[in-house]
mmCIF file of C-alpha atoms and ligand atoms in Angstrom:
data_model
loop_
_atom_site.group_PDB
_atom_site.id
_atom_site.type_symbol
_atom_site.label_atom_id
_atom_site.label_comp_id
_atom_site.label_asym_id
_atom_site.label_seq_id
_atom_site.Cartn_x
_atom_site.Cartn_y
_atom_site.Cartn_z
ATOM 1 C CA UNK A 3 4.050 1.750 -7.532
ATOM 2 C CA UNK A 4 1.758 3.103 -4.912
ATOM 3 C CA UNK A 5 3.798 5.219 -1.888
ATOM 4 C CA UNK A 6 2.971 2.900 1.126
ATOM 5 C CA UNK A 7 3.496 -0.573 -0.862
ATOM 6 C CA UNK A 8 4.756 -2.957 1.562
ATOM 7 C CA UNK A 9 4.298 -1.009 4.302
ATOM 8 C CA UNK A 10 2.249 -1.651 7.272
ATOM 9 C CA UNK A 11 -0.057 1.278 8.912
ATOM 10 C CA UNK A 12 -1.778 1.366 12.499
ATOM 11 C CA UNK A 13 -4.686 3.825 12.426
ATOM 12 C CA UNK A 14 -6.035 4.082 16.009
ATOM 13 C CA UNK A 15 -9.327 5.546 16.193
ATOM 14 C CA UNK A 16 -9.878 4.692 12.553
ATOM 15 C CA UNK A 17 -13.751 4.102 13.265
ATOM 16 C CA UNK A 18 -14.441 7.848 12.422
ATOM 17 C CA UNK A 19 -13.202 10.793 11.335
ATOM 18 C CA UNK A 20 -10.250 12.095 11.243
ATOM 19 C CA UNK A 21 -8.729 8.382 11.943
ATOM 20 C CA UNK A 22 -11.046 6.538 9.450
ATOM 21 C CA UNK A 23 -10.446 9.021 6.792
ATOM 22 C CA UNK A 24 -6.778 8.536 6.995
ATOM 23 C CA UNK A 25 -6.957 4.591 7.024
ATOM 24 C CA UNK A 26 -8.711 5.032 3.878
ATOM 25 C CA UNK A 27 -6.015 7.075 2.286
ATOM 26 C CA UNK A 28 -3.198 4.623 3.672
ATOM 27 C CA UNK A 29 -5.409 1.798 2.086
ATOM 28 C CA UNK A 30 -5.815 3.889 -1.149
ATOM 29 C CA UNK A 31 -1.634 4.589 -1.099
ATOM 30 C CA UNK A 32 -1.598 0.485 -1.048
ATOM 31 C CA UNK A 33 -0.646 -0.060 2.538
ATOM 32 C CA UNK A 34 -1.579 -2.816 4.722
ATOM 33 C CA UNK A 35 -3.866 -1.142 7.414
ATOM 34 C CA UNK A 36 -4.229 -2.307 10.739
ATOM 35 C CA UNK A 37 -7.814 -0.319 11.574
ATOM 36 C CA UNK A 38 -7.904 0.178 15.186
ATOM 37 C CA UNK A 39 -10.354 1.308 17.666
ATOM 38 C CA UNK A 40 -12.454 1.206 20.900
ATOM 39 C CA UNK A 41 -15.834 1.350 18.549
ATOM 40 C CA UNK A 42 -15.890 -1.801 16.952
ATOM 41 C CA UNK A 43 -19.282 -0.929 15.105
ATOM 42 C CA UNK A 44 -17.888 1.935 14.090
ATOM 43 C CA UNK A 45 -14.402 0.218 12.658
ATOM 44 C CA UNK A 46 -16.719 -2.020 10.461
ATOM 45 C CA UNK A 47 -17.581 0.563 8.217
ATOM 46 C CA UNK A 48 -13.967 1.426 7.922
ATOM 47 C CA UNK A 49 -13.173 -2.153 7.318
ATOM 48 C CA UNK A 50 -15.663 -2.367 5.031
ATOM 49 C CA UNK A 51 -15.085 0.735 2.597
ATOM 50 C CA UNK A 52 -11.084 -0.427 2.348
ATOM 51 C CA UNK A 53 -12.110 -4.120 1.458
ATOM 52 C CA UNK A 54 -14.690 -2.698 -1.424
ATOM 53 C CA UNK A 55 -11.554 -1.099 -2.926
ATOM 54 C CA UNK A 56 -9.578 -4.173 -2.768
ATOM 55 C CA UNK A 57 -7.318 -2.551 0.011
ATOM 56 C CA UNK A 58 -5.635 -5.084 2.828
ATOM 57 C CA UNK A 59 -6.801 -4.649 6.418
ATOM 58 C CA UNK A 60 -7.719 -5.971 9.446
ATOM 59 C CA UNK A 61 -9.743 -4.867 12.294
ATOM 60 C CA UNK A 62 -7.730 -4.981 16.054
ATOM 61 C CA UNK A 63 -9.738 -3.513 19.210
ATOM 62 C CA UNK A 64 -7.875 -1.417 21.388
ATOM 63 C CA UNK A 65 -8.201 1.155 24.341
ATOM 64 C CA UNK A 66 -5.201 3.329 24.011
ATOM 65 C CA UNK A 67 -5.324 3.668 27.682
ATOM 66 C CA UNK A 68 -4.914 0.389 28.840
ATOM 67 C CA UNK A 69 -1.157 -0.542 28.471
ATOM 68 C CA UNK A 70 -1.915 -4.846 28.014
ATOM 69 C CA UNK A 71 -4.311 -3.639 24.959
ATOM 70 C CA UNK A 72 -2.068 -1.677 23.225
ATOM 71 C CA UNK A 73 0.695 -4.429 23.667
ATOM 72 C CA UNK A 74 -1.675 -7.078 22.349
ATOM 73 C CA UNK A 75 -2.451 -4.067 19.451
ATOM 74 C CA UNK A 76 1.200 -4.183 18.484
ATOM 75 C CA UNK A 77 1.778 -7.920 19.009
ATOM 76 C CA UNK A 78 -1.428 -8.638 17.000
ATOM 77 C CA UNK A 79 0.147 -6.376 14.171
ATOM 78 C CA UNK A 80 3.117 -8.272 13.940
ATOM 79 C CA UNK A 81 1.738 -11.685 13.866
ATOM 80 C CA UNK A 82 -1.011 -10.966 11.025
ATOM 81 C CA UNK A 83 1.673 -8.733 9.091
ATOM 82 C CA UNK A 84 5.128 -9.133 10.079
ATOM 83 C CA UNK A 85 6.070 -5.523 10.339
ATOM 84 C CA UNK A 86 4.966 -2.462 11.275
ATOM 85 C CA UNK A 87 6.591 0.282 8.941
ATOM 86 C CA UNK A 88 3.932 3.677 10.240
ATOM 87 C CA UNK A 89 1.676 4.706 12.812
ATOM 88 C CA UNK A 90 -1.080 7.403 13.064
ATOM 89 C CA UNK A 91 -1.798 7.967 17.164
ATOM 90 C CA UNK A 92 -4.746 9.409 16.918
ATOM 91 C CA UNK A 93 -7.495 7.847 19.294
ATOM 92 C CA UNK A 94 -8.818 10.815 21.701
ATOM 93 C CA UNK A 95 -11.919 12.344 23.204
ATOM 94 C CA UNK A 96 -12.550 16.018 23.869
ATOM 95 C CA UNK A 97 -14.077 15.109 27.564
ATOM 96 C CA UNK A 98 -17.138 16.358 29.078
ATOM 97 C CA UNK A 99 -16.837 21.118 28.470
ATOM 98 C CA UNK A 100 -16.075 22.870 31.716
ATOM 99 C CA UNK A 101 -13.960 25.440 33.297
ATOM 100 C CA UNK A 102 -10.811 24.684 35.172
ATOM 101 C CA UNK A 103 -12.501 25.217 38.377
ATOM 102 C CA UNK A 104 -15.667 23.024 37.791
ATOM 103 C CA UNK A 105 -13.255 19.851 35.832
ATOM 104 C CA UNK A 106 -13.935 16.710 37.779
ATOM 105 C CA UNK A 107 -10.813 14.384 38.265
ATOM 106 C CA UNK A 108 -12.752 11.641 36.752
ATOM 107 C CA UNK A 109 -13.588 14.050 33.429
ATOM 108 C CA UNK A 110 -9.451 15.246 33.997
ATOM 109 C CA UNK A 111 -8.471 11.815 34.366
ATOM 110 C CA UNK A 112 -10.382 9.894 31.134
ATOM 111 C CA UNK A 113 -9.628 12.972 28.684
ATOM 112 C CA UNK A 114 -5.368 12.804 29.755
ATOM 113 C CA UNK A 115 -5.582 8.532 29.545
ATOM 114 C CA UNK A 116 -6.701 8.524 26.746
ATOM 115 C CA UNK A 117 -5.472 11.264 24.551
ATOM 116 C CA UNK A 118 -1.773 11.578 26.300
ATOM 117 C CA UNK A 119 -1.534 8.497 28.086
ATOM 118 C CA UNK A 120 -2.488 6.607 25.152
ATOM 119 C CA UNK A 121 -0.166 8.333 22.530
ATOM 120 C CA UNK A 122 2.583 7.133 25.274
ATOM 121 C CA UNK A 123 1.537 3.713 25.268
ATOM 122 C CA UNK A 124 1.185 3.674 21.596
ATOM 123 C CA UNK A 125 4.679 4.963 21.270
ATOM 124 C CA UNK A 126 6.068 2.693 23.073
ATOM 125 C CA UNK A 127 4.857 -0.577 22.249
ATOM 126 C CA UNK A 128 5.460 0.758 18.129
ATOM 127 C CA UNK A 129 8.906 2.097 19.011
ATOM 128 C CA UNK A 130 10.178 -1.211 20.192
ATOM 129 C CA UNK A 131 8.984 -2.677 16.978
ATOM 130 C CA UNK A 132 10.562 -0.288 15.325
ATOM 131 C CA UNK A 133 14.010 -0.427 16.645
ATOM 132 C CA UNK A 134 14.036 -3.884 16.121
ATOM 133 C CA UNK A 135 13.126 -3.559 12.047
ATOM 134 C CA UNK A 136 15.277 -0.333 12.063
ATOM 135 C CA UNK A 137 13.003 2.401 10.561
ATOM 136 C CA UNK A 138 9.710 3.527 10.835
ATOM 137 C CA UNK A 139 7.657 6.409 11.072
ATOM 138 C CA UNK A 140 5.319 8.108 13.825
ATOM 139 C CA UNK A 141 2.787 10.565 13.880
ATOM 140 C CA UNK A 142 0.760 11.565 16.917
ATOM 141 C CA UNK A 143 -2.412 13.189 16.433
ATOM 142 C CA UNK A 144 -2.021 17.097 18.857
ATOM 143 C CA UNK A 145 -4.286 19.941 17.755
ATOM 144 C CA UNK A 146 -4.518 23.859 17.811
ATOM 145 C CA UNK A 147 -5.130 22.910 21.457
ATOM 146 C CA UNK A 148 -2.189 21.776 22.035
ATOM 147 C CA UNK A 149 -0.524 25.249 20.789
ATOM 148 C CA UNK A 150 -3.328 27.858 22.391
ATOM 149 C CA UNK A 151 -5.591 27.604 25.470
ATOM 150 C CA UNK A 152 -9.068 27.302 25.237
ATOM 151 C CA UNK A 153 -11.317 27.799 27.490
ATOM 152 C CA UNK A 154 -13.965 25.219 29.134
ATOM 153 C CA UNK A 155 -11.488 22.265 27.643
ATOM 154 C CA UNK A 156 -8.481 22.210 30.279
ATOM 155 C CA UNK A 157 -8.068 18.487 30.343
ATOM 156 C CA UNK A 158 -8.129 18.633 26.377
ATOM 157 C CA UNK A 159 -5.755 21.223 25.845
ATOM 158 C CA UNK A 160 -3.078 20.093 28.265
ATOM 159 C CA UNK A 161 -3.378 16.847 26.607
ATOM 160 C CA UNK A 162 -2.626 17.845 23.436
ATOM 161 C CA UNK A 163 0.250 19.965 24.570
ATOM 162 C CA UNK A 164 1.565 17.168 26.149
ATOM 163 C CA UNK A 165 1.369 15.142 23.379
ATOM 164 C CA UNK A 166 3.704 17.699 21.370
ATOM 165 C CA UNK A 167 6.366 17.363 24.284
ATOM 166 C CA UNK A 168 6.383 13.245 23.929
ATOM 167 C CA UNK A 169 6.699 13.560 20.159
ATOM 168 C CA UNK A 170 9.932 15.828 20.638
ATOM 169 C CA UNK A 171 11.227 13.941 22.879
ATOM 170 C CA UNK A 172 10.701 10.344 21.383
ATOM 171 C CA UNK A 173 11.426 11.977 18.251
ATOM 172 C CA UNK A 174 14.833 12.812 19.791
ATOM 173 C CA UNK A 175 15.384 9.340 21.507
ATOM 174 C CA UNK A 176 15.241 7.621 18.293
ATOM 175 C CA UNK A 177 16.476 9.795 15.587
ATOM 176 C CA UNK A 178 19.391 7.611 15.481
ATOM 177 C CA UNK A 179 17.624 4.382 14.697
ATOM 178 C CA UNK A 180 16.167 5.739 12.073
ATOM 179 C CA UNK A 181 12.648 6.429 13.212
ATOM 180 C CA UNK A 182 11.082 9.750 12.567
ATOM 181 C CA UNK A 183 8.551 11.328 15.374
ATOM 182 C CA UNK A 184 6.216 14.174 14.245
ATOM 183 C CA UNK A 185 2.737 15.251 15.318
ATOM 184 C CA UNK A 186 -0.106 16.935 13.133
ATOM 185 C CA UNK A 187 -2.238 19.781 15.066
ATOM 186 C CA UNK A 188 -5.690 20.003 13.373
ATOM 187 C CA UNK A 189 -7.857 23.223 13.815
ATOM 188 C CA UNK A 190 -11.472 23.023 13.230
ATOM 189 C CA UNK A 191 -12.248 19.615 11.422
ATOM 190 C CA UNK A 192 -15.612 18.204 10.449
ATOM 191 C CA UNK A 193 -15.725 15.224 12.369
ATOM 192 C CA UNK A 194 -18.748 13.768 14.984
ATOM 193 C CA UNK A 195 -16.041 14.877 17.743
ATOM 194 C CA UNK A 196 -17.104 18.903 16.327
ATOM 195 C CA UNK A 197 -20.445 18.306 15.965
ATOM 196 C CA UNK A 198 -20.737 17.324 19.960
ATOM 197 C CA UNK A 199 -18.180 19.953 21.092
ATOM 198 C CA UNK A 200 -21.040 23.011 18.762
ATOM 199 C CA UNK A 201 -23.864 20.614 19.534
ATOM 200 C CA UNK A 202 -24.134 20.863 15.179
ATOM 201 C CA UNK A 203 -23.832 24.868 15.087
ATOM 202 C CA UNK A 204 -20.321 25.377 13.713
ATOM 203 C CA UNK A 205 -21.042 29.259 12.729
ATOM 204 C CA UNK A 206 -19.385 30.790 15.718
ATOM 205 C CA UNK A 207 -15.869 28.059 15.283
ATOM 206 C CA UNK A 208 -15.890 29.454 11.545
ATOM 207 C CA UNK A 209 -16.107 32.870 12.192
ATOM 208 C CA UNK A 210 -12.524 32.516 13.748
ATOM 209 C CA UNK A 211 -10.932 30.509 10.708
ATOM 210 C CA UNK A 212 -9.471 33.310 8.512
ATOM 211 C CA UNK A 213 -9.994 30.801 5.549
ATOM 212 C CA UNK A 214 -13.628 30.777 6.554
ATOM 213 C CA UNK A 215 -14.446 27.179 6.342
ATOM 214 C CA UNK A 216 -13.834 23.952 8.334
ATOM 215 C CA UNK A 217 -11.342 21.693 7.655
ATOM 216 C CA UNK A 218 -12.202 17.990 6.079
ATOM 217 C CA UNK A 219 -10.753 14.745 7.603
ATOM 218 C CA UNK A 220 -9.013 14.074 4.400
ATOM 219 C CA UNK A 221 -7.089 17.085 4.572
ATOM 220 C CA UNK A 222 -5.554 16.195 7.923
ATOM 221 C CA UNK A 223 -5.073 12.473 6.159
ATOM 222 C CA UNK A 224 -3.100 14.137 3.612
ATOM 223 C CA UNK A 225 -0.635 15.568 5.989
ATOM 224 C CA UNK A 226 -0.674 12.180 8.039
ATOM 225 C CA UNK A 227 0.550 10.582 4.878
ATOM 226 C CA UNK A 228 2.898 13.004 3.419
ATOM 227 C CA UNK A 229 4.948 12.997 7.153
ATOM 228 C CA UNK A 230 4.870 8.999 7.020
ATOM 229 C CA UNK A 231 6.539 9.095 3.615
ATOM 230 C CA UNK A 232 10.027 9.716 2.132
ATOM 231 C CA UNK A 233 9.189 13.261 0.645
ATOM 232 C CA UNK A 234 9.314 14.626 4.575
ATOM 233 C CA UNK A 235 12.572 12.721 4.739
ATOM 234 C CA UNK A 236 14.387 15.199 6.722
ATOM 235 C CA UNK A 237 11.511 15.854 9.223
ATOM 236 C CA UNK A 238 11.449 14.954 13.009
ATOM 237 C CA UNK A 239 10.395 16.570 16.216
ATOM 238 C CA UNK A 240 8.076 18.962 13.908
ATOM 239 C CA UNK A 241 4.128 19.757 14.683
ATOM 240 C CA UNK A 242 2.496 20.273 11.046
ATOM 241 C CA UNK A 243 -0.409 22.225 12.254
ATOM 242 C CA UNK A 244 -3.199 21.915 9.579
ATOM 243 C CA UNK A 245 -6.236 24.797 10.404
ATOM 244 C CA UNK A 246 -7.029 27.000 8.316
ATOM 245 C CA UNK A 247 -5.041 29.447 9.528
ATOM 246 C CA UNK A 248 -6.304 29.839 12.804
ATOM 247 C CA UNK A 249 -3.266 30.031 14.957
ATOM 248 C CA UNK A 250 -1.751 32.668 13.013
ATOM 249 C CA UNK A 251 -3.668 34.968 14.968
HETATM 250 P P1 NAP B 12 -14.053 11.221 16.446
HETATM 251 O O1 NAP B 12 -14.809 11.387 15.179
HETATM 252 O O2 NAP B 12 -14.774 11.246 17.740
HETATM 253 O O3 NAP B 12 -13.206 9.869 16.328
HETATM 254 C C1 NAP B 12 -12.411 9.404 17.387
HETATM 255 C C2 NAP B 12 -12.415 7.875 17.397
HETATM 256 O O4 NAP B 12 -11.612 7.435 18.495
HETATM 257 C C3 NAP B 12 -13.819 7.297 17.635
HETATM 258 O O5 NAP B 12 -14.051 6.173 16.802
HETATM 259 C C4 NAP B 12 -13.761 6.899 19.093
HETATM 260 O O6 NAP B 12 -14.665 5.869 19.447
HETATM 261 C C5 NAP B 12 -12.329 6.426 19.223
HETATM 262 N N1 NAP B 12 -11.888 6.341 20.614
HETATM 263 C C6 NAP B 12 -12.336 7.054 21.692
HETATM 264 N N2 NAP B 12 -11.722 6.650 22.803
HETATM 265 C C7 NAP B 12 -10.863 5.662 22.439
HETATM 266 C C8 NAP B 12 -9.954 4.829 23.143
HETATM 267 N N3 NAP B 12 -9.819 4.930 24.474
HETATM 268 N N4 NAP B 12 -9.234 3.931 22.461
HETATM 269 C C9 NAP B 12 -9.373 3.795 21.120
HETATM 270 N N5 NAP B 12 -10.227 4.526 20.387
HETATM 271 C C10 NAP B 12 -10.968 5.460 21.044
HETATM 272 O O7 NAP B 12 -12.929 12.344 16.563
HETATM 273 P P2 NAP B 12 -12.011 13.091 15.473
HETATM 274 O O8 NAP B 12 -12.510 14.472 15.371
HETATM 275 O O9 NAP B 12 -11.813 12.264 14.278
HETATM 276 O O10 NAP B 12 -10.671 13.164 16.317
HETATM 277 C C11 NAP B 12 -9.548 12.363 16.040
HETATM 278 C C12 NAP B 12 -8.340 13.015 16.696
HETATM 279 O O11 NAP B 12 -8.180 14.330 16.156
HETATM 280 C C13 NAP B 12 -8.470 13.205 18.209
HETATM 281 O O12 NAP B 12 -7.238 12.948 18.833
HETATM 282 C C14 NAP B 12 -8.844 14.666 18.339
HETATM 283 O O13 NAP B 12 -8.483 15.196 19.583
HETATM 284 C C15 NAP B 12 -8.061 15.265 17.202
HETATM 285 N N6 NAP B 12 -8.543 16.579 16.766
HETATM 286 C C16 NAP B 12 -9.791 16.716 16.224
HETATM 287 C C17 NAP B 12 -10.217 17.985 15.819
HETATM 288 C C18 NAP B 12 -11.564 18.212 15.190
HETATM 289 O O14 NAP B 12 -11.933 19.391 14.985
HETATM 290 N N7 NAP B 12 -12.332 17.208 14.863
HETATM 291 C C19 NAP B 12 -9.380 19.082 15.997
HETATM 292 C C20 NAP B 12 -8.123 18.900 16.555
HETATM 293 C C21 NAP B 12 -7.715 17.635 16.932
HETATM 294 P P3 NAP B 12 -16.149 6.328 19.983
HETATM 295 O O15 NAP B 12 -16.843 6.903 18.806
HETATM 296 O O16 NAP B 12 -16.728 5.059 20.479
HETATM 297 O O17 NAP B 12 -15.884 7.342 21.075
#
């Protein structure tokens, strides 16, 4: 038997990258996938590659930032599937590179909606379903930039740390009802989201990986999938930070 039989996943921002590559693996581990994103051309492809391998899924639009479209995310979910068992959160843009000084609230304002704000929404709108089945199993999508700073990214980087304090803290809320809350913190992944932050040179990011190469969107999958299933049984609270070794610094 495949690990996520029965089980019912929501990718969000499954229409590339990191996101897409873990619906895949979800798909390939036999889950129902519920393939969600803001890029519906994108999601296709997705879609696509899980229904050539005779994998169950279904595409649902969402922007994580708007609070009716996540609840119509989760409700959708639940009427085409009847539970929701996991959840990757993992929708989020790396806004527009400045300093602190020079951020613009707009650039500020889109970057935290959508990568804190809409981990929050995602939460909770997936823990109420959740509570109500009795188990499930989170994981929110942080980075290395939500451990360090780094500069010309402030609206990035205190999203991501913020999205390690709501995974404690949900993580806490709910430990009882059986629902674990963890968050994965990729380093440098190869993704479209890298190759607009180095404008496609990567050189000077891999210099500063002591394993000397960039990470691929299936190893971040990987993780995704081994906190959502029973053999991280014990685990809550916890950032799994997947890079290459670059925080150990
Ligand atoms: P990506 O290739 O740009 O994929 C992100 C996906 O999210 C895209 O399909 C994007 O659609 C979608 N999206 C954007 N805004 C959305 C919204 N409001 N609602 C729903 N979906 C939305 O990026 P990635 O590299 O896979 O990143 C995935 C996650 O990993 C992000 O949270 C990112 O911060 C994190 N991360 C990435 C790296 C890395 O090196 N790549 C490192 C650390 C953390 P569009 O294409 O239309 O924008």
């Amino acid at each position: 038997m495949k690990t996520f039989e029965n089980k019912v996943v929501i990718v969000t921002g499954a229409g590339s990258g990191i996101g897409k590559a873990t619906a895949l693996a979800f798909a390939r581990e036999g889950a129902r996938v519920v393939v969600s994103d803001l890029n519906e051309e994108a999601s296709k492809e997705t879609v696509r590659l899980i229904q050539q391998n005779r994998g169950d899924c279904v595409f649902i639009k969402c922007d994580v930032s708007k609070e009716n479209e996540v609840k119509n995310l989760i409700e959708m979910t639940l009427q085409k599937f009847g539970q929701l068992d996991c959840a990757f959160n993992n929708a989020g843009i790396e806004g527009a590179p400045s300093s602190t000084t020079e951020c613009t609230e707009e650039n500020w304002d889109k970057t935290v909606n959508i990568n804190l704000k809409g981990v929050w929404l995602c939460m909770k709108y997936e823990l109420k379903a959740m509570i109500t089945a009795g188990h499930g199993m989170i994981v929110n999508c942080s980075s290395i930039a939500g451990l360090i700073g780094f500069e010309t990214i402030p609206a990035y980087v205190a999203s991501k740390h913020g999205v390690l304090g709501l995974t404690q803290t949900a993580a806490l809320e709910y430990a009882k009802q059986n629902i674990r809350v963890n968050a994965v913190c990729p380093g440098v992944i190869h993704t479209p989201m890298l190759d607009r932050f180095t404008q496609g040179s990567e050189e000077a990011m891999v210099a500063q990986v002591p394993m000397g190469r960039v990470g691929r969107p299936e190893e971040i999958a990987e993780t995704v999938l081994w906190l959502c299933s029973d053999h991280s049984s014990y685990i809550t609270g916890q950032n799994i930070t997947v890079d290459g070794g670059w925080v150990a610094h």
